Coordinates of C-alpha atoms (C1' of nucleotides) in Angstrom, one line a residue:
Chain A
M1 CA 0.0 0.0 0.0
A2 CA 2.8 2.3 0.7
T3 CA 4.8 3.4 -2.4
T4 CA 7.8 3.9 -0.2
H5 CA 8.2 4.2 3.5
P6 CA 10.9 3.5 6.0
T7 CA 10.4 0.9 8.6
A8 CA 7.2 -1.1 8.2
D9 CA 7.3 -3.7 5.5
P10 CA 10.2 -2.2 3.6
I11 CA 10.3 -5.0 1.0
A12 CA 6.8 -6.4 1.5
A13 CA 4.2 -7.0 -1.2
P14 CA 5.2 -4.8 -4.2
D15 CA 1.6 -3.7 -4.2
P16 CA 0.1 -4.6 -7.6
A17 CA -2.1 -1.6 -7.5
A18 CA 0.8 0.7 -7.2
A19 CA 0.0 2.5 -10.4
T20 CA 0.2 5.8 -8.7
P21 CA 3.2 7.6 -10.1
A22 CA 3.1 10.6 -7.8
F23 CA 4.4 10.3 -4.3
S24 CA 2.0 10.7 -1.5
P25 CA 2.6 10.4 2.2
L26 CA 1.5 7.2 4.0
Y27 CA -1.2 8.9 6.0
Q28 CA -2.8 10.2 2.7
Q29 CA -2.8 6.7 1.3
I30 CA -4.5 5.5 4.5
K31 CA -7.0 8.4 4.3
E32 CA -7.8 7.3 0.7
L33 CA -8.3 3.7 1.8
I34 CA -10.7 4.8 4.6
L35 CA -12.5 7.0 2.2
Q36 CA -13.0 4.1 -0.2
S37 CA -14.5 2.1 2.7
L38 CA -16.8 5.0 3.5
Q39 CA -17.8 5.3 -0.1
A40 CA -18.4 1.6 -0.4
G41 CA -20.7 1.7 2.6
E42 CA -18.6 -0.6 4.7
W43 CA -19.7 1.5 7.7
K44 CA -23.2 3.2 7.5
P45 CA -23.8 6.8 8.5
G46 CA -24.0 7.2 12.2
E47 CA -22.1 3.9 12.8
A48 CA -18.7 3.7 14.4
I49 CA -15.7 3.0 12.2
P50 CA -13.0 0.7 13.7
S51 CA -10.8 2.0 16.4
E52 CA -7.5 3.6 15.6
M53 CA -5.7 0.6 16.9
E54 CA -7.7 -1.7 14.7
L55 CA -7.2 0.4 11.6
A56 CA -3.5 0.6 12.4
A57 CA -3.3 -3.2 12.6
R58 CA -5.4 -3.6 9.4
F59 CA -3.2 -1.3 7.4
R60 CA 0.1 -2.2 9.1
V61 CA 1.0 1.3 10.1
S62 CA 1.3 3.0 13.4
Q63 CA -1.6 4.5 15.4
G64 CA -0.2 7.9 14.8
T65 CA -0.4 7.6 11.0
V66 CA -4.0 6.4 11.2
R67 CA -4.7 9.3 13.6
K68 CA -3.4 11.8 11.1
A69 CA -5.6 10.3 8.3
I70 CA -8.7 10.5 10.5
D71 CA -7.8 14.0 11.6
E72 CA -8.2 15.1 8.0
L73 CA -11.4 13.2 7.5
A74 CA -12.7 14.8 10.7
A75 CA -11.6 18.3 9.5
E76 CA -13.6 17.7 6.3
N77 CA -16.7 16.7 8.3
L78 CA -16.7 13.2 6.9
V79 CA -16.3 11.6 10.2
L80 CA -17.0 12.6 13.8
R81 CA -14.7 11.8 16.8
R82 CA -16.1 11.3 20.2
Q83 CA -13.6 10.9 23.0
G84 CA -14.0 7.7 24.9
K85 CA -16.6 6.4 22.4
G86 CA -15.1 6.1 18.9
T87 CA -15.1 7.7 15.5
F88 CA -18.4 7.8 13.7
V89 CA -19.5 8.2 10.1
A90 CA -20.9 11.7 9.7
T91 CA -24.6 12.0 8.9
H92 CA -27.1 14.7 8.1
S93 CA -29.6 12.9 10.3
E94 CA -28.8 13.4 14.0
Q95 CA -25.7 15.4 13.6
H96 CA -25.9 17.9 16.4
V97 CA -25.7 20.5 13.7
R98 CA -28.8 19.9 11.7
Y99 CA -29.1 21.6 8.3
R100 CA -25.3 21.8 7.9
F101 CA -25.6 23.4 4.5
L102 CA -28.3 25.9 5.2
K103 CA -26.7 29.2 6.1
L104 CA -29.9 31.3 6.3
V105 CA -30.5 32.3 9.9
P106 CA -33.2 34.5 11.4
D107 CA -32.1 38.1 12.2
S108 CA -32.9 37.6 15.8
G109 CA -34.0 34.8 18.0
N110 CA -34.4 31.1 17.2
E111 CA -37.0 29.5 15.2
G112 CA -38.7 26.2 15.2
R113 CA -38.7 23.6 12.5
A114 CA -39.1 24.5 8.9
Q115 CA -42.5 23.6 7.3
R116 CA -42.0 22.1 4.0
S117 CA -44.6 22.1 1.2
I118 CA -43.8 20.1 -1.9
L119 CA -45.1 21.8 -5.0
E120 CA -43.8 19.4 -7.6
C121 CA -41.9 16.1 -7.9
R122 CA -41.5 14.8 -11.4
R123 CA -39.2 12.9 -13.6
L124 CA -38.0 14.6 -16.7
R125 CA -35.0 14.8 -19.1
A126 CA -32.0 16.9 -18.2
S127 CA -31.7 20.3 -20.0
A128 CA -28.2 21.0 -21.3
E129 CA -27.6 23.3 -18.3
V130 CA -28.7 20.8 -15.7
A131 CA -26.8 18.0 -17.4
R132 CA -23.6 19.9 -17.5
A133 CA -23.8 20.7 -13.7
L134 CA -24.6 17.1 -12.8
Q135 CA -22.1 15.7 -15.3
L136 CA -24.9 13.9 -17.2
R137 CA -25.8 13.9 -20.9
T138 CA -28.5 16.2 -22.1
G139 CA -31.7 14.2 -22.1
D140 CA -30.6 11.8 -19.3
P141 CA -33.4 11.2 -16.7
V142 CA -33.5 13.5 -13.7
V143 CA -35.9 14.2 -10.9
Q144 CA -37.0 17.7 -10.2
V145 CA -38.5 18.8 -7.0
R146 CA -40.0 22.2 -6.3
R147 CA -40.8 23.2 -2.8
V148 CA -41.4 26.0 -0.4
L149 CA -39.9 26.2 3.2
S150 CA -41.7 28.3 5.7
F151 CA -40.6 29.5 9.1
S152 CA -43.2 30.4 11.7
G153 CA -45.8 30.2 8.9
T154 CA -43.9 32.7 6.7
P155 CA -42.8 31.3 3.3
T156 CA -39.1 32.1 3.1
I157 CA -37.4 29.8 0.7
L158 CA -38.5 28.6 -2.7
E159 CA -36.3 26.1 -4.2
D160 CA -35.9 23.7 -7.1
L161 CA -33.8 20.5 -6.8
W162 CA -32.5 18.4 -9.7
L163 CA -31.2 14.9 -8.9
P164 CA -29.7 12.3 -11.2
G165 CA -32.6 9.9 -12.1
H166 CA -30.5 6.7 -11.9
A167 CA -29.5 7.3 -8.2
F168 CA -33.0 8.5 -7.1
K169 CA -35.3 6.0 -8.7
G170 CA -38.1 5.7 -6.2
L171 CA -38.3 9.3 -5.0
T172 CA -41.8 10.5 -4.6
A173 CA -43.5 13.6 -3.3
D174 CA -45.1 11.5 -0.6
Q175 CA -41.8 10.4 0.6
L176 CA -40.6 14.0 0.8
V177 CA -43.7 15.0 2.7
A178 CA -43.6 12.1 5.1
H179 CA -39.9 12.5 6.0
Q180 CA -38.9 14.5 9.1
G181 CA -35.7 16.4 9.3
P182 CA -33.1 17.3 6.7
T183 CA -33.8 16.2 3.1
Y184 CA -30.2 15.2 2.9
A185 CA -30.9 12.7 5.7
L186 CA -33.6 11.1 3.6
F187 CA -31.2 10.9 0.7
E188 CA -28.8 9.0 3.0
L189 CA -31.4 6.6 4.4
E190 CA -33.4 5.8 1.3
F191 CA -30.9 6.2 -1.5
G192 CA -27.5 5.8 0.2
V193 CA -26.4 9.1 -1.2
R194 CA -24.3 11.2 1.2
M195 CA -23.6 14.8 0.4
V196 CA -20.2 15.7 1.8
R197 CA -19.5 19.2 0.4
A198 CA -21.2 21.8 -1.8
E199 CA -20.4 25.0 -3.7
E200 CA -22.8 27.9 -3.8
K201 CA -23.1 30.9 -6.2
I202 CA -25.1 33.7 -4.7
R203 CA -26.7 36.6 -6.4
A204 CA -29.3 39.2 -5.8
V205 CA -32.3 39.0 -8.1
A206 CA -35.8 40.4 -8.5
A207 CA -38.7 38.1 -7.9
D208 CA -40.8 37.4 -11.0
D209 CA -44.6 37.2 -10.7
Q210 CA -44.8 33.5 -10.0
Q211 CA -41.9 33.5 -7.5
A212 CA -43.4 36.6 -5.8
A213 CA -46.8 34.8 -5.4
L214 CA -45.2 31.7 -4.0
L215 CA -43.2 33.6 -1.4
G216 CA -45.8 36.2 -0.6
V217 CA -43.8 39.2 -1.6
P218 CA -44.4 41.9 -4.2
A219 CA -43.3 41.2 -7.8
G220 CA -39.8 42.7 -8.3
A221 CA -38.9 42.3 -4.7
P222 CA -35.1 41.6 -4.1
L223 CA -34.4 37.9 -3.3
L224 CA -31.2 36.1 -2.6
S225 CA -30.6 33.6 -5.4
V226 CA -28.5 30.6 -4.1
E227 CA -27.4 28.0 -6.7
R228 CA -25.9 25.1 -4.9
L229 CA -24.0 22.1 -6.4
S230 CA -23.7 19.3 -3.9
Y231 CA -21.1 16.5 -4.1
T232 CA -20.8 13.0 -2.8
Y233 CA -17.5 11.3 -2.3
N234 CA -14.8 11.7 -5.0
D235 CA -16.3 15.0 -6.2
V236 CA -19.2 13.4 -7.9
P237 CA -22.0 16.0 -8.2
M238 CA -25.4 14.6 -7.1
E239 CA -27.7 17.6 -6.7
L240 CA -28.2 20.9 -8.3
R241 CA -30.4 23.2 -6.2
R242 CA -31.6 26.7 -7.0
G243 CA -33.0 28.5 -4.0
L244 CA -34.6 31.9 -3.7
Y245 CA -34.4 33.2 -0.1
R246 CA -36.3 36.1 1.4
T247 CA -33.9 38.2 3.4
D248 CA -36.3 40.6 5.1
T249 CA -36.3 38.6 8.3
H250 CA -33.4 36.3 7.7
H251 CA -29.9 36.7 6.4
Y252 CA -27.2 34.4 4.9
R253 CA -24.4 34.1 7.4
N254 CA -20.9 33.4 6.4
D255 CA -17.6 33.2 8.4
L256 CA -14.4 34.1 6.8
S257 CA -10.9 33.3 7.9
Chain B
M1 CA 3.5 27.3 31.7
A2 CA 2.1 23.8 31.7
T3 CA -0.6 23.2 34.3
T4 CA 0.4 19.6 34.5
H5 CA 2.4 17.5 32.2
P6 CA 4.4 14.4 32.5
T7 CA 8.1 14.5 31.7
A8 CA 9.4 17.9 30.9
D9 CA 10.1 20.0 34.0
P10 CA 7.7 18.2 36.3
I11 CA 8.5 20.3 39.3
A12 CA 10.0 23.3 37.5
A13 CA 8.9 26.9 37.9
P14 CA 5.4 26.9 39.4
D15 CA 4.5 29.5 36.8
P16 CA 3.4 32.6 38.5
A17 CA 1.0 33.4 35.7
A18 CA -0.8 30.1 36.1
A19 CA -4.0 31.8 37.0
T20 CA -5.8 29.6 34.5
P21 CA -8.2 27.4 36.4
A22 CA -9.5 25.3 33.5
F23 CA -7.3 22.6 32.1
S24 CA -6.0 23.0 28.6
P25 CA -3.6 20.8 26.8
L26 CA 0.0 21.9 26.6
Y27 CA -0.1 22.5 22.8
Q28 CA -3.1 24.9 23.4
Q29 CA -1.1 26.8 25.9
I30 CA 1.9 27.0 23.5
K31 CA -0.5 28.2 20.8
E32 CA -1.7 30.9 23.1
L33 CA 1.8 32.0 23.8
I34 CA 2.7 32.2 20.2
L35 CA -0.6 34.1 19.6
Q36 CA 0.5 36.6 22.2
S37 CA 3.8 37.1 20.5
L38 CA 2.0 37.6 17.2
Q39 CA -0.3 40.1 18.7
A40 CA 2.5 41.9 20.4
G41 CA 4.2 42.3 17.1
E42 CA 7.3 40.3 18.1
W43 CA 7.3 39.1 14.5
K44 CA 6.0 41.4 11.7
P45 CA 3.6 40.2 8.9
G46 CA 5.6 38.4 6.3
E47 CA 8.5 37.7 8.6
A48 CA 9.5 34.2 9.7
I49 CA 8.8 33.1 13.2
P50 CA 11.4 31.0 15.0
S51 CA 11.9 27.5 13.8
E52 CA 10.0 24.7 15.6
M53 CA 13.1 23.6 17.3
E54 CA 13.8 27.0 18.6
L55 CA 10.3 27.4 19.9
A56 CA 10.4 24.0 21.5
A57 CA 13.6 25.0 23.3
R58 CA 12.1 28.3 24.3
F59 CA 9.0 26.8 25.8
R60 CA 10.7 23.6 27.0
V61 CA 8.4 21.3 25.2
S62 CA 9.0 18.8 22.4
Q63 CA 9.0 19.7 18.8
G64 CA 5.8 17.7 18.3
T65 CA 3.9 19.8 20.7
V66 CA 5.1 23.1 19.0
R67 CA 4.1 21.5 15.7
K68 CA 0.6 20.9 16.8
A69 CA 0.2 24.4 18.1
I70 CA 1.5 25.8 14.8
D71 CA -0.7 23.4 12.9
E72 CA -3.7 25.1 14.4
L73 CA -2.4 28.6 13.7
A74 CA -1.8 27.6 10.1
A75 CA -5.3 26.1 9.9
E76 CA -6.7 29.5 11.0
N77 CA -4.6 31.3 8.4
L78 CA -2.7 33.2 11.0
V79 CA 0.6 31.7 9.9
L80 CA 1.9 30.1 6.7
R81 CA 4.3 27.2 6.6
R82 CA 6.7 26.8 3.7
Q83 CA 8.6 23.5 3.7
G84 CA 12.4 24.0 3.7
K85 CA 12.1 27.7 4.5
G86 CA 10.2 28.3 7.7
T87 CA 6.9 29.5 9.1
F88 CA 5.8 33.0 8.3
V89 CA 3.3 35.5 9.8
A90 CA 0.3 35.7 7.4
T91 CA -0.3 38.9 5.7
H92 CA -2.8 40.4 3.4
S93 CA 0.0 42.0 1.3
E94 CA 1.7 39.4 -0.8
Q95 CA -0.2 36.4 0.4
H96 CA -0.6 34.2 -2.8
V97 CA -4.3 34.6 -2.2
R98 CA -4.8 38.3 -2.5
Y99 CA -8.1 39.7 -1.3
R100 CA -8.7 36.8 1.0
F101 CA -12.0 38.1 2.3
L102 CA -13.5 39.1 -1.0
K103 CA -15.7 36.3 -2.3
L104 CA -17.1 38.1 -5.3
V105 CA -15.8 36.5 -8.5
P106 CA -16.6 37.1 -12.1
D107 CA -19.0 34.7 -13.7
S108 CA -16.5 33.7 -16.3
G109 CA -12.9 34.4 -16.9
N110 CA -10.4 36.4 -14.9
E111 CA -10.2 40.0 -14.3
G112 CA -7.4 42.4 -13.6
R113 CA -7.0 44.7 -10.6
A114 CA -9.9 46.5 -9.1
Q115 CA -9.9 50.2 -9.7
R116 CA -10.7 52.1 -6.5
S117 CA -12.3 55.4 -6.3
I118 CA -12.5 57.0 -2.8
L119 CA -15.7 59.1 -2.5
E120 CA -15.2 60.1 1.1
C121 CA -12.9 59.7 4.1
R122 CA -13.9 61.6 7.1
R123 CA -13.8 61.5 10.9
L124 CA -17.1 61.5 12.8
R125 CA -18.7 60.2 15.9
A126 CA -20.0 56.6 16.1
S127 CA -23.7 56.1 15.8
A128 CA -25.3 53.7 18.2
E129 CA -25.3 51.0 15.7
V130 CA -21.7 51.4 14.6
A131 CA -20.6 51.7 18.2
R132 CA -22.3 48.5 19.1
A133 CA -20.7 46.6 16.2
L134 CA -17.2 47.9 17.0
Q135 CA -17.6 47.6 20.7
L136 CA -17.2 51.4 21.2
R137 CA -19.4 53.9 23.0
T138 CA -21.9 56.0 21.0
G139 CA -20.1 59.2 20.0
D140 CA -16.6 57.8 20.1
P141 CA -14.5 58.9 17.1
V142 CA -14.6 56.7 14.0
V143 CA -13.3 57.0 10.5
Q144 CA -15.8 56.5 7.7
V145 CA -14.7 55.7 4.2
R146 CA -16.9 55.4 1.2
R147 CA -15.6 54.0 -2.1
V148 CA -16.5 52.3 -5.3
L149 CA -14.6 49.4 -6.8
S150 CA -14.7 48.9 -10.5
F151 CA -13.7 45.9 -12.6
S152 CA -12.7 46.5 -16.2
G153 CA -14.2 49.9 -15.9
T154 CA -17.6 48.7 -14.6
P155 CA -18.5 50.0 -11.1
T156 CA -19.3 46.8 -9.2
I157 CA -19.0 47.4 -5.5
L158 CA -20.1 50.4 -3.4
E159 CA -19.0 50.2 0.2
D160 CA -18.7 52.0 3.4
L161 CA -16.1 51.3 6.0
W162 CA -16.2 52.3 9.6
L163 CA -12.9 52.1 11.6
P164 CA -12.2 52.9 15.3
G165 CA -10.7 56.4 15.4
H166 CA -8.1 55.6 18.0
A167 CA -6.5 52.9 15.9
F168 CA -6.6 54.7 12.6
K169 CA -5.5 58.2 13.5
G170 CA -3.7 59.3 10.4
L171 CA -5.9 57.7 7.8
T172 CA -6.5 60.0 4.8
A173 CA -8.1 59.6 1.4
D174 CA -4.8 60.3 -0.3
Q175 CA -3.3 57.4 1.5
L176 CA -6.1 55.1 0.4
V177 CA -5.7 56.4 -3.2
A178 CA -2.0 56.0 -3.2
H179 CA -1.9 52.5 -1.8
Q180 CA -1.6 49.5 -4.2
G181 CA -3.2 46.2 -3.3
P182 CA -5.6 45.1 -0.6
T183 CA -6.8 47.7 1.8
Y184 CA -6.2 45.3 4.6
A185 CA -2.5 45.3 3.6
L186 CA -2.4 49.1 4.1
F187 CA -4.0 48.6 7.6
E188 CA -1.2 46.2 8.4
L189 CA 1.6 48.4 7.1
E190 CA 0.5 51.8 8.3
F191 CA -1.5 51.0 11.4
G192 CA -0.3 47.6 12.6
V193 CA -3.9 46.3 12.4
R194 CA -4.1 42.7 11.1
M195 CA -7.6 41.4 10.3
V196 CA -7.6 37.7 11.0
R197 CA -11.2 36.7 10.5
A198 CA -14.6 38.2 9.7
E199 CA -18.3 37.5 9.8
E200 CA -20.6 38.4 7.0
K201 CA -24.4 38.9 6.8
I202 CA -25.7 38.8 3.3
R203 CA -29.0 40.1 2.0
A204 CA -30.7 41.0 -1.2
V205 CA -31.8 44.6 -1.4
A206 CA -33.1 47.1 -3.9
A207 CA -30.8 50.0 -4.9
D208 CA -31.9 53.4 -3.8
D209 CA -31.4 56.4 -6.2
Q210 CA -28.0 57.4 -4.8
Q211 CA -26.7 53.8 -4.8
A212 CA -28.1 53.2 -8.3
A213 CA -26.4 56.3 -9.6
L214 CA -23.0 55.4 -8.1
L215 CA -23.1 51.8 -9.4
G216 CA -24.6 52.7 -12.8
V217 CA -27.7 50.5 -12.4
P218 CA -31.4 51.5 -12.5
A219 CA -33.0 52.5 -9.2
G220 CA -34.6 49.5 -7.6
A221 CA -32.1 47.0 -9.1
P222 CA -31.4 44.1 -6.9
L223 CA -28.0 44.3 -5.2
L224 CA -26.2 42.0 -2.8
S225 CA -25.8 43.6 0.6
V226 CA -22.8 42.3 2.4
E227 CA -22.3 43.5 6.0
R228 CA -18.9 42.4 7.3
L229 CA -17.4 42.7 10.7
S230 CA -13.7 42.0 10.7
Y231 CA -11.7 41.0 13.8
T232 CA -8.0 41.3 14.8
Y233 CA -6.6 38.9 17.4
N234 CA -8.5 38.0 20.4
D235 CA -11.8 38.6 18.8
V236 CA -11.5 42.4 18.8
P237 CA -13.7 43.9 16.1
M238 CA -11.8 46.5 14.1
E239 CA -13.8 47.2 11.0
L240 CA -17.5 47.4 10.1
R241 CA -18.0 47.3 6.3
R242 CA -21.2 47.6 4.4
G243 CA -21.0 46.6 0.7
L244 CA -23.4 46.6 -2.1
Y245 CA -22.4 44.2 -4.9
R246 CA -23.7 44.1 -8.4
T247 CA -24.3 40.5 -9.3
D248 CA -25.1 40.7 -12.9
T249 CA -21.6 39.8 -14.0
H250 CA -20.2 38.5 -10.8
H251 CA -21.4 36.2 -8.0
Y252 CA -20.5 35.6 -4.4
R253 CA -18.9 32.2 -4.2
N254 CA -19.0 30.0 -1.1
D255 CA -17.8 26.6 -0.4
L256 CA -19.6 24.5 2.2
S257 CA -18.4 21.3 3.9
Chain C
dC1 C1' -12.7 -1.9 34.8
dA2 C1' -11.3 -2.1 29.8
dG3 C1' -11.6 0.4 25.6
dT4 C1' -11.7 4.7 23.1
dG5 C1' -9.8 8.9 21.5
dG6 C1' -6.4 12.8 23.1
dT7 C1' -1.8 14.4 24.5
dC8 C1' 3.2 14.3 24.8
dT9 C1' 7.7 12.8 24.0
dA10 C1' 11.9 11.2 21.6
dG11 C1' 14.2 9.9 17.8
dA12 C1' 14.7 8.7 13.0
dC13 C1' 14.5 9.8 8.3
dC14 C1' 12.6 12.4 4.1
dA15 C1' 11.7 16.5 1.0
dC16 C1' 12.7 21.0 0.1
dC17 C1' 15.5 25.2 0.0
dA18 C1' 19.3 28.3 0.0
dA19 C1' 24.0 29.3 0.2
Chain D
dT1 C1' 25.8 21.2 3.0
dG2 C1' 23.0 22.5 7.0
dG3 C1' 18.6 24.0 8.3
dT4 C1' 13.7 24.0 7.7
dG5 C1' 9.2 21.8 7.8
dG6 C1' 7.0 17.0 6.9
dT7 C1' 6.4 12.1 7.9
dC8 C1' 6.5 8.0 10.6
dT9 C1' 7.2 5.2 14.5
dA10 C1' 6.9 3.5 19.4
dG11 C1' 5.6 3.9 23.8
dA12 C1' 3.8 6.4 27.8
dC13 C1' 0.1 8.4 30.1
dC14 C1' -4.4 11.2 30.4
dA15 C1' -9.5 12.0 29.9
dC16 C1' -13.8 10.3 28.8
dT17 C1' -17.3 6.6 28.3
dG18 C1' -20.0 2.7 29.5
dC19 C1' -20.3 -1.8 31.5

DNA sequence: CAGTGGTCTAGACCACCAA
DNA sequence: TGGTGGTCTAGACCACTGC
């Protein structure tokens, strides 16, 4: 597994899969191996992965090397460490930070759950634009969902989701309505699709008549347009989302460093 | 310095400054000490800090402990490691990522430098709102700057800056005009104020007549409102900035994970 | 109590850089 | 060549969790 490393197994198995020309440190290779197991579903979201000692034994490296690999996975929010208990596969379900990717927060105070209303959930063929974003071919099957999220009864977010049809075969509006908690949790539970990172492009736009009606604002009102592309492991895009946020009582919060 | 730790100096100097009741790991204490030196200006932005070995000797801990402290400082972008050369105090000047805090990017292609035009630079007394943000008292002296940033000749950003008067005594419009590169670099060089992190609140708003005129858009056009509070070390707020971004050719880019 | 992650050390060697 | 950060190991002990 190691391309070269000093003490452990210096001459051991020449590693038939050593087709990697570029050097990478041992702990990166270990990280990659753990990543592959995560991707393959060897451990389900919320479950514990093997202890550092076990992994060290499995991969024939020291605990410190495994630790450094896991450190990086934890920094990327792929995995969650809990002292005295173990290391757990991150999930959108009961992660203490629910709605990890939603950065819209109320201007003051807290708010309860979001009320979801599904306006549409249908299968169609990918437009050129959607196909490009999701790395599909134009005309490939996709699922489109349109919904409104309300906080304390006020419609605040109008969004469209596009999902690759092959990965979300059985998705129905009923399922979306029935499910409690983050939609990304549903994707994990029902379709085995885990979103691990996303990129957002944010703009200010004016509401058109239809959007204004759905959000209960005057036509032409300024709205935050948030286009999000979400990725599973290995940088595979699995969801395109276009959201319109009302920002009269909420704001998009971002921390820079 | 260590509240308790096993091998190094177990009985040594009881550390008169050990007024910290809560336990914290050694490397955190080292990090804190390095942070204090950074804050005190022991090493200037862009300069190298002492090598890991030197710091380990100075603080009487192992290199590994210093390393972990520096790891965290590097993760927070306070310091920059360069293999074979040393560890350097982060700066907004020639950091390979210029304009660290500006997340507005062109929809396609690259763009040259921003052209700045300073509309105003005056000393006044803090309003209640500004005072609260900057943790001053209402009526305390502040400096306000208003300026427009243009890209390829198109006015794109209109922003107001508020700075604590006591820390930015000599700031003039001329200085702002003369200076090349990021404004935060000027703050470092001329006033010794280093911004290390910031929080942004983003909204969509409609341009009023004055704003529209300055940005060359129709009145009522949707603009991105970006309110930024920037901090120096120790979470001291040092700048309030209110920006209006045109997002017809640019967008605000954010990465989630 | 045993098992987990968290801290700390000491020492070896590697990769990179500059003189 | 010597000095820097980067990787890796081995072993000790600490802090937290749950049985």
